């Protein structure tokens, strides 16, 4: 007969071996990003972008798309390019196109001058009033290239990853099933929470 106080607990290594031996690998499922079902889930596969981002050279400003070599000259406005529409004309010498933020930059243009730094100089003509301008163009694929792995397996999907998934065309990512976790408390001193404990008991 074992004496009182003799240690009969399992060694950690043995307990770990038993638990791992009884565990099974979690399955997977696809969940939608549209209703936040994917938030805080764990990716089970790599996410690959199906397009370039941006998918075209796009204007970063409202203004005029033109050639940098023509900034010192009056420019003739050839067309207006709204976001979501394709240009119909290439930009030639002495020309520009009125362009909106997010719109496709027309062929021939290598910069977009902000509308705040222009003034009308005649019918459908403008003049650049600034001294310098950045390109103000977001180049095709400067953020993500088609085929790039944008998220790795094991990534916990947070709010900032939803936009990445959406822009990459992954509307239902493959994620691991969520484990069910239980806590088992044992001991002769335990009573249910709805019971009044005696002097030698505690609520479970």
mmCIF file of C-alpha atoms in Angstrom:
data_model
loop_
_atom_site.group_PDB
_atom_site.id
_atom_site.type_symbol
_atom_site.label_atom_id
_atom_site.label_comp_id
_atom_site.label_asym_id
_atom_site.label_seq_id
_atom_site.Cartn_x
_atom_site.Cartn_y
_atom_site.Cartn_z
ATOM 1 C CA UNK A 1 0.000 0.000 0.000
ATOM 2 C CA UNK A 2 1.341 3.403 -0.993
ATOM 3 C CA UNK A 3 2.027 5.749 1.848
ATOM 4 C CA UNK A 4 0.194 9.063 2.163
ATOM 5 C CA UNK A 5 1.881 11.829 0.218
ATOM 6 C CA UNK A 6 3.688 9.531 -2.189
ATOM 7 C CA UNK A 7 3.791 11.188 -5.636
ATOM 8 C CA UNK A 8 1.653 9.241 -8.095
ATOM 9 C CA UNK A 9 1.295 11.952 -10.768
ATOM 10 C CA UNK A 10 2.480 11.286 -14.290
ATOM 11 C CA UNK A 11 5.656 12.854 -15.528
ATOM 12 C CA UNK A 12 5.004 15.744 -17.913
ATOM 13 C CA UNK A 13 6.581 13.916 -20.833
ATOM 14 C CA UNK A 14 4.330 10.868 -20.334
ATOM 15 C CA UNK A 15 1.206 12.997 -19.927
ATOM 16 C CA UNK A 16 2.104 14.947 -23.077
ATOM 17 C CA UNK A 17 2.633 11.688 -24.983
ATOM 18 C CA UNK A 18 -0.801 10.418 -23.933
ATOM 19 C CA UNK A 19 -2.555 13.654 -24.892
ATOM 20 C CA UNK A 20 -0.837 13.941 -28.281
ATOM 21 C CA UNK A 21 -1.513 10.263 -28.960
ATOM 22 C CA UNK A 22 -5.217 10.847 -28.403
ATOM 23 C CA UNK A 23 -5.394 14.068 -30.422
ATOM 24 C CA UNK A 24 -6.464 14.241 -34.038
ATOM 25 C CA UNK A 25 -5.647 16.823 -36.678
ATOM 26 C CA UNK A 26 -8.283 19.502 -37.126
ATOM 27 C CA UNK A 27 -10.197 19.513 -40.378
ATOM 28 C CA UNK A 28 -10.625 22.514 -42.661
ATOM 29 C CA UNK A 29 -13.473 24.541 -44.096
ATOM 30 C CA UNK A 30 -14.015 27.570 -46.293
ATOM 31 C CA UNK A 31 -15.534 30.672 -44.746
ATOM 32 C CA UNK A 32 -16.700 33.941 -46.285
ATOM 33 C CA UNK A 33 -14.926 37.242 -45.773
ATOM 34 C CA UNK A 34 -18.108 39.205 -46.518
ATOM 35 C CA UNK A 35 -19.760 38.557 -43.133
ATOM 36 C CA UNK A 36 -16.613 38.552 -40.954
ATOM 37 C CA UNK A 37 -16.756 34.755 -40.544
ATOM 38 C CA UNK A 38 -13.051 34.651 -41.436
ATOM 39 C CA UNK A 39 -11.940 37.008 -38.660
ATOM 40 C CA UNK A 40 -9.601 35.389 -36.114
ATOM 41 C CA UNK A 41 -9.557 32.112 -38.039
ATOM 42 C CA UNK A 42 -6.291 30.353 -38.937
ATOM 43 C CA UNK A 43 -5.401 30.047 -42.623
ATOM 44 C CA UNK A 44 -4.906 26.463 -43.786
ATOM 45 C CA UNK A 45 -3.381 27.297 -47.179
ATOM 46 C CA UNK A 46 -1.274 29.955 -48.856
ATOM 47 C CA UNK A 47 -3.240 32.780 -50.477
ATOM 48 C CA UNK A 48 -2.012 33.713 -53.959
ATOM 49 C CA UNK A 49 -3.098 36.895 -55.714
ATOM 50 C CA UNK A 50 -4.883 36.307 -59.012
ATOM 51 C CA UNK A 51 -4.142 39.819 -60.331
ATOM 52 C CA UNK A 52 -1.567 42.592 -60.163
ATOM 53 C CA UNK A 53 -2.242 45.328 -57.619
ATOM 54 C CA UNK A 54 -2.788 47.924 -58.826
ATOM 55 C CA UNK A 55 -3.947 46.154 -62.012
ATOM 56 C CA UNK A 56 -3.062 49.244 -64.094
ATOM 57 C CA UNK A 57 -1.137 52.505 -63.819
ATOM 58 C CA UNK A 58 -3.588 54.656 -61.865
ATOM 59 C CA UNK A 59 -3.752 58.286 -60.886
ATOM 60 C CA UNK A 60 -3.104 59.066 -57.235
ATOM 61 C CA UNK A 61 -4.643 62.539 -57.539
ATOM 62 C CA UNK A 62 -7.395 64.534 -59.198
ATOM 63 C CA UNK A 63 -5.624 66.577 -61.835
ATOM 64 C CA UNK A 64 -4.217 66.364 -65.337
ATOM 65 C CA UNK A 65 -2.238 63.505 -66.883
ATOM 66 C CA UNK A 66 0.515 64.839 -69.121
ATOM 67 C CA UNK A 67 4.137 64.515 -70.189
ATOM 68 C CA UNK A 68 6.709 65.872 -67.773
ATOM 69 C CA UNK A 69 8.582 67.374 -70.740
ATOM 70 C CA UNK A 70 5.587 69.661 -71.382
ATOM 71 C CA UNK A 71 5.181 71.147 -67.887
ATOM 72 C CA UNK A 72 6.508 74.538 -68.991
ATOM 73 C CA UNK A 73 3.966 74.808 -71.820
ATOM 74 C CA UNK A 74 0.250 75.372 -72.149
ATOM 75 C CA UNK A 75 -1.551 72.068 -72.434
ATOM 76 C CA UNK A 76 -4.627 71.223 -74.476
ATOM 77 C CA UNK A 77 -7.181 69.052 -72.659
ATOM 78 C CA UNK A 78 -8.066 66.087 -74.877
ATOM 79 C CA UNK A 79 -10.614 64.285 -72.671
ATOM 80 C CA UNK A 80 -11.822 63.635 -69.126
ATOM 81 C CA UNK A 81 -11.051 60.230 -67.603
ATOM 82 C CA UNK A 82 -13.317 59.277 -64.678
ATOM 83 C CA UNK A 83 -12.419 56.448 -62.311
ATOM 84 C CA UNK A 84 -13.740 53.177 -63.702
ATOM 85 C CA UNK A 85 -13.413 54.253 -67.351
ATOM 86 C CA UNK A 86 -10.693 53.624 -69.923
ATOM 87 C CA UNK A 87 -8.873 56.466 -71.699
ATOM 88 C CA UNK A 88 -9.748 56.812 -75.373
ATOM 89 C CA UNK A 89 -6.727 58.852 -76.463
ATOM 90 C CA UNK A 90 -2.981 58.694 -75.924
ATOM 91 C CA UNK A 91 -1.236 61.821 -74.657
ATOM 92 C CA UNK A 92 0.917 63.541 -77.251
ATOM 93 C CA UNK A 93 3.176 66.612 -77.074
ATOM 94 C CA UNK A 94 1.376 69.643 -75.649
ATOM 95 C CA UNK A 95 -1.609 67.582 -74.523
ATOM 96 C CA UNK A 96 -3.137 66.501 -71.224
ATOM 97 C CA UNK A 97 -6.227 64.688 -69.977
ATOM 98 C CA UNK A 98 -8.343 65.688 -67.003
ATOM 99 C CA UNK A 99 -8.166 62.656 -64.691
ATOM 100 C CA UNK A 100 -9.767 61.545 -61.432
ATOM 101 C CA UNK A 101 -8.152 59.730 -58.510
ATOM 102 C CA UNK A 102 -8.058 55.990 -59.225
ATOM 103 C CA UNK A 103 -8.519 56.360 -62.980
ATOM 104 C CA UNK A 104 -6.338 54.679 -65.607
ATOM 105 C CA UNK A 105 -3.405 56.862 -66.682
ATOM 106 C CA UNK A 106 -3.471 57.235 -70.479
ATOM 107 C CA UNK A 107 -0.648 56.038 -72.694
ATOM 108 C CA UNK A 108 2.018 58.692 -73.226
ATOM 109 C CA UNK A 109 1.537 60.394 -69.846
ATOM 110 C CA UNK A 110 4.319 60.057 -67.283
ATOM 111 C CA UNK A 111 2.960 62.284 -64.512
ATOM 112 C CA UNK A 112 -0.254 63.695 -63.071
ATOM 113 C CA UNK A 113 -0.229 67.328 -61.990
ATOM 114 C CA UNK A 114 -2.585 68.171 -59.132
ATOM 115 C CA UNK A 115 -5.544 70.337 -60.122
ATOM 116 C CA UNK A 116 -4.573 72.760 -57.327
ATOM 117 C CA UNK A 117 -1.373 73.602 -59.241
ATOM 118 C CA UNK A 118 -3.034 74.497 -62.533
ATOM 119 C CA UNK A 119 -4.977 77.407 -63.967
ATOM 120 C CA UNK A 120 -7.165 77.789 -67.025
ATOM 121 C CA UNK A 121 -5.389 79.531 -69.872
ATOM 122 C CA UNK A 122 -8.089 79.355 -72.523
ATOM 123 C CA UNK A 123 -10.820 77.121 -73.856
ATOM 124 C CA UNK A 124 -9.887 73.567 -72.840
ATOM 125 C CA UNK A 125 -6.358 74.652 -72.040
ATOM 126 C CA UNK A 126 -4.449 74.721 -68.752
ATOM 127 C CA UNK A 127 -1.089 75.861 -67.478
ATOM 128 C CA UNK A 128 0.991 74.311 -64.679
ATOM 129 C CA UNK A 129 1.545 76.905 -61.944
ATOM 130 C CA UNK A 130 3.798 74.881 -59.659
ATOM 131 C CA UNK A 131 7.566 74.569 -59.667
ATOM 132 C CA UNK A 132 7.828 70.789 -59.338
ATOM 133 C CA UNK A 133 5.577 67.749 -59.239
ATOM 134 C CA UNK A 134 5.976 64.138 -58.267
ATOM 135 C CA UNK A 135 4.678 61.531 -60.692
ATOM 136 C CA UNK A 136 1.458 61.005 -58.690
ATOM 137 C CA UNK A 137 1.025 57.665 -60.440
ATOM 138 C CA UNK A 138 0.570 54.310 -58.703
ATOM 139 C CA UNK A 139 2.363 51.914 -61.021
ATOM 140 C CA UNK A 140 0.876 48.607 -62.105
ATOM 141 C CA UNK A 141 1.847 45.759 -59.721
ATOM 142 C CA UNK A 142 3.881 48.015 -57.427
ATOM 143 C CA UNK A 143 2.065 46.570 -54.392
ATOM 144 C CA UNK A 144 1.375 42.960 -55.418
ATOM 145 C CA UNK A 145 2.250 40.957 -58.522
ATOM 146 C CA UNK A 146 -0.034 38.296 -59.956
ATOM 147 C CA UNK A 147 1.046 34.969 -58.457
ATOM 148 C CA UNK A 148 2.563 36.496 -55.312
ATOM 149 C CA UNK A 149 1.864 34.680 -52.045
ATOM 150 C CA UNK A 150 0.198 37.391 -49.973
ATOM 151 C CA UNK A 151 -0.665 35.360 -46.849
ATOM 152 C CA UNK A 152 0.951 32.205 -45.477
ATOM 153 C CA UNK A 153 -0.679 29.129 -43.871
ATOM 154 C CA UNK A 154 -0.938 29.554 -40.122
ATOM 155 C CA UNK A 155 -1.708 33.270 -40.363
ATOM 156 C CA UNK A 156 -4.455 34.383 -37.983
ATOM 157 C CA UNK A 157 -6.814 36.485 -40.091
ATOM 158 C CA UNK A 158 -7.188 39.981 -38.658
ATOM 159 C CA UNK A 159 -9.115 42.984 -39.970
ATOM 160 C CA UNK A 160 -6.149 44.207 -42.027
ATOM 161 C CA UNK A 161 -5.935 40.847 -43.810
ATOM 162 C CA UNK A 162 -9.535 41.006 -45.053
ATOM 163 C CA UNK A 163 -8.589 43.742 -47.544
ATOM 164 C CA UNK A 164 -5.631 41.658 -48.741
ATOM 165 C CA UNK A 165 -7.869 38.619 -49.245
ATOM 166 C CA UNK A 166 -10.462 40.690 -51.097
ATOM 167 C CA UNK A 167 -7.955 42.367 -53.426
ATOM 168 C CA UNK A 168 -6.399 38.972 -54.175
ATOM 169 C CA UNK A 169 -9.734 37.453 -55.186
ATOM 170 C CA UNK A 170 -9.891 35.076 -52.209
ATOM 171 C CA UNK A 171 -13.455 35.544 -50.969
ATOM 172 C CA UNK A 172 -13.654 32.184 -49.148
ATOM 173 C CA UNK A 173 -10.264 31.332 -47.618
ATOM 174 C CA UNK A 174 -9.553 27.792 -46.415
ATOM 175 C CA UNK A 175 -9.205 27.817 -42.631
ATOM 176 C CA UNK A 176 -8.727 25.253 -39.882
ATOM 177 C CA UNK A 177 -11.773 24.140 -37.954
ATOM 178 C CA UNK A 178 -11.998 25.693 -34.532
ATOM 179 C CA UNK A 179 -11.092 23.353 -31.649
ATOM 180 C CA UNK A 180 -13.519 22.806 -28.800
ATOM 181 C CA UNK A 181 -11.884 23.426 -25.448
ATOM 182 C CA UNK A 182 -13.071 22.238 -22.055
ATOM 183 C CA UNK A 183 -11.729 22.703 -18.542
ATOM 184 C CA UNK A 184 -12.117 19.824 -16.099
ATOM 185 C CA UNK A 185 -11.801 20.621 -12.422
ATOM 186 C CA UNK A 186 -11.584 17.728 -9.947
ATOM 187 C CA UNK A 187 -11.498 17.463 -6.192
ATOM 188 C CA UNK A 188 -13.678 16.328 -3.296
ATOM 189 C CA UNK A 189 -13.854 19.924 -2.068
ATOM 190 C CA UNK A 190 -15.759 21.122 -5.148
ATOM 191 C CA UNK A 191 -19.486 21.790 -5.244
ATOM 192 C CA UNK A 192 -21.647 23.142 -8.036
ATOM 193 C CA UNK A 193 -21.944 26.948 -8.347
ATOM 194 C CA UNK A 194 -25.607 26.870 -7.273
ATOM 195 C CA UNK A 195 -24.774 25.080 -4.005
ATOM 196 C CA UNK A 196 -23.801 26.697 -0.733
ATOM 197 C CA UNK A 197 -20.277 25.476 0.152
ATOM 198 C CA UNK A 198 -19.564 24.238 3.634
ATOM 199 C CA UNK A 199 -16.534 25.287 5.649
ATOM 200 C CA UNK A 200 -14.348 22.830 3.727
ATOM 201 C CA UNK A 201 -15.737 23.271 0.212
ATOM 202 C CA UNK A 202 -15.426 25.703 -2.701
ATOM 203 C CA UNK A 203 -17.614 26.298 -5.716
ATOM 204 C CA UNK A 204 -16.495 24.777 -8.982
#
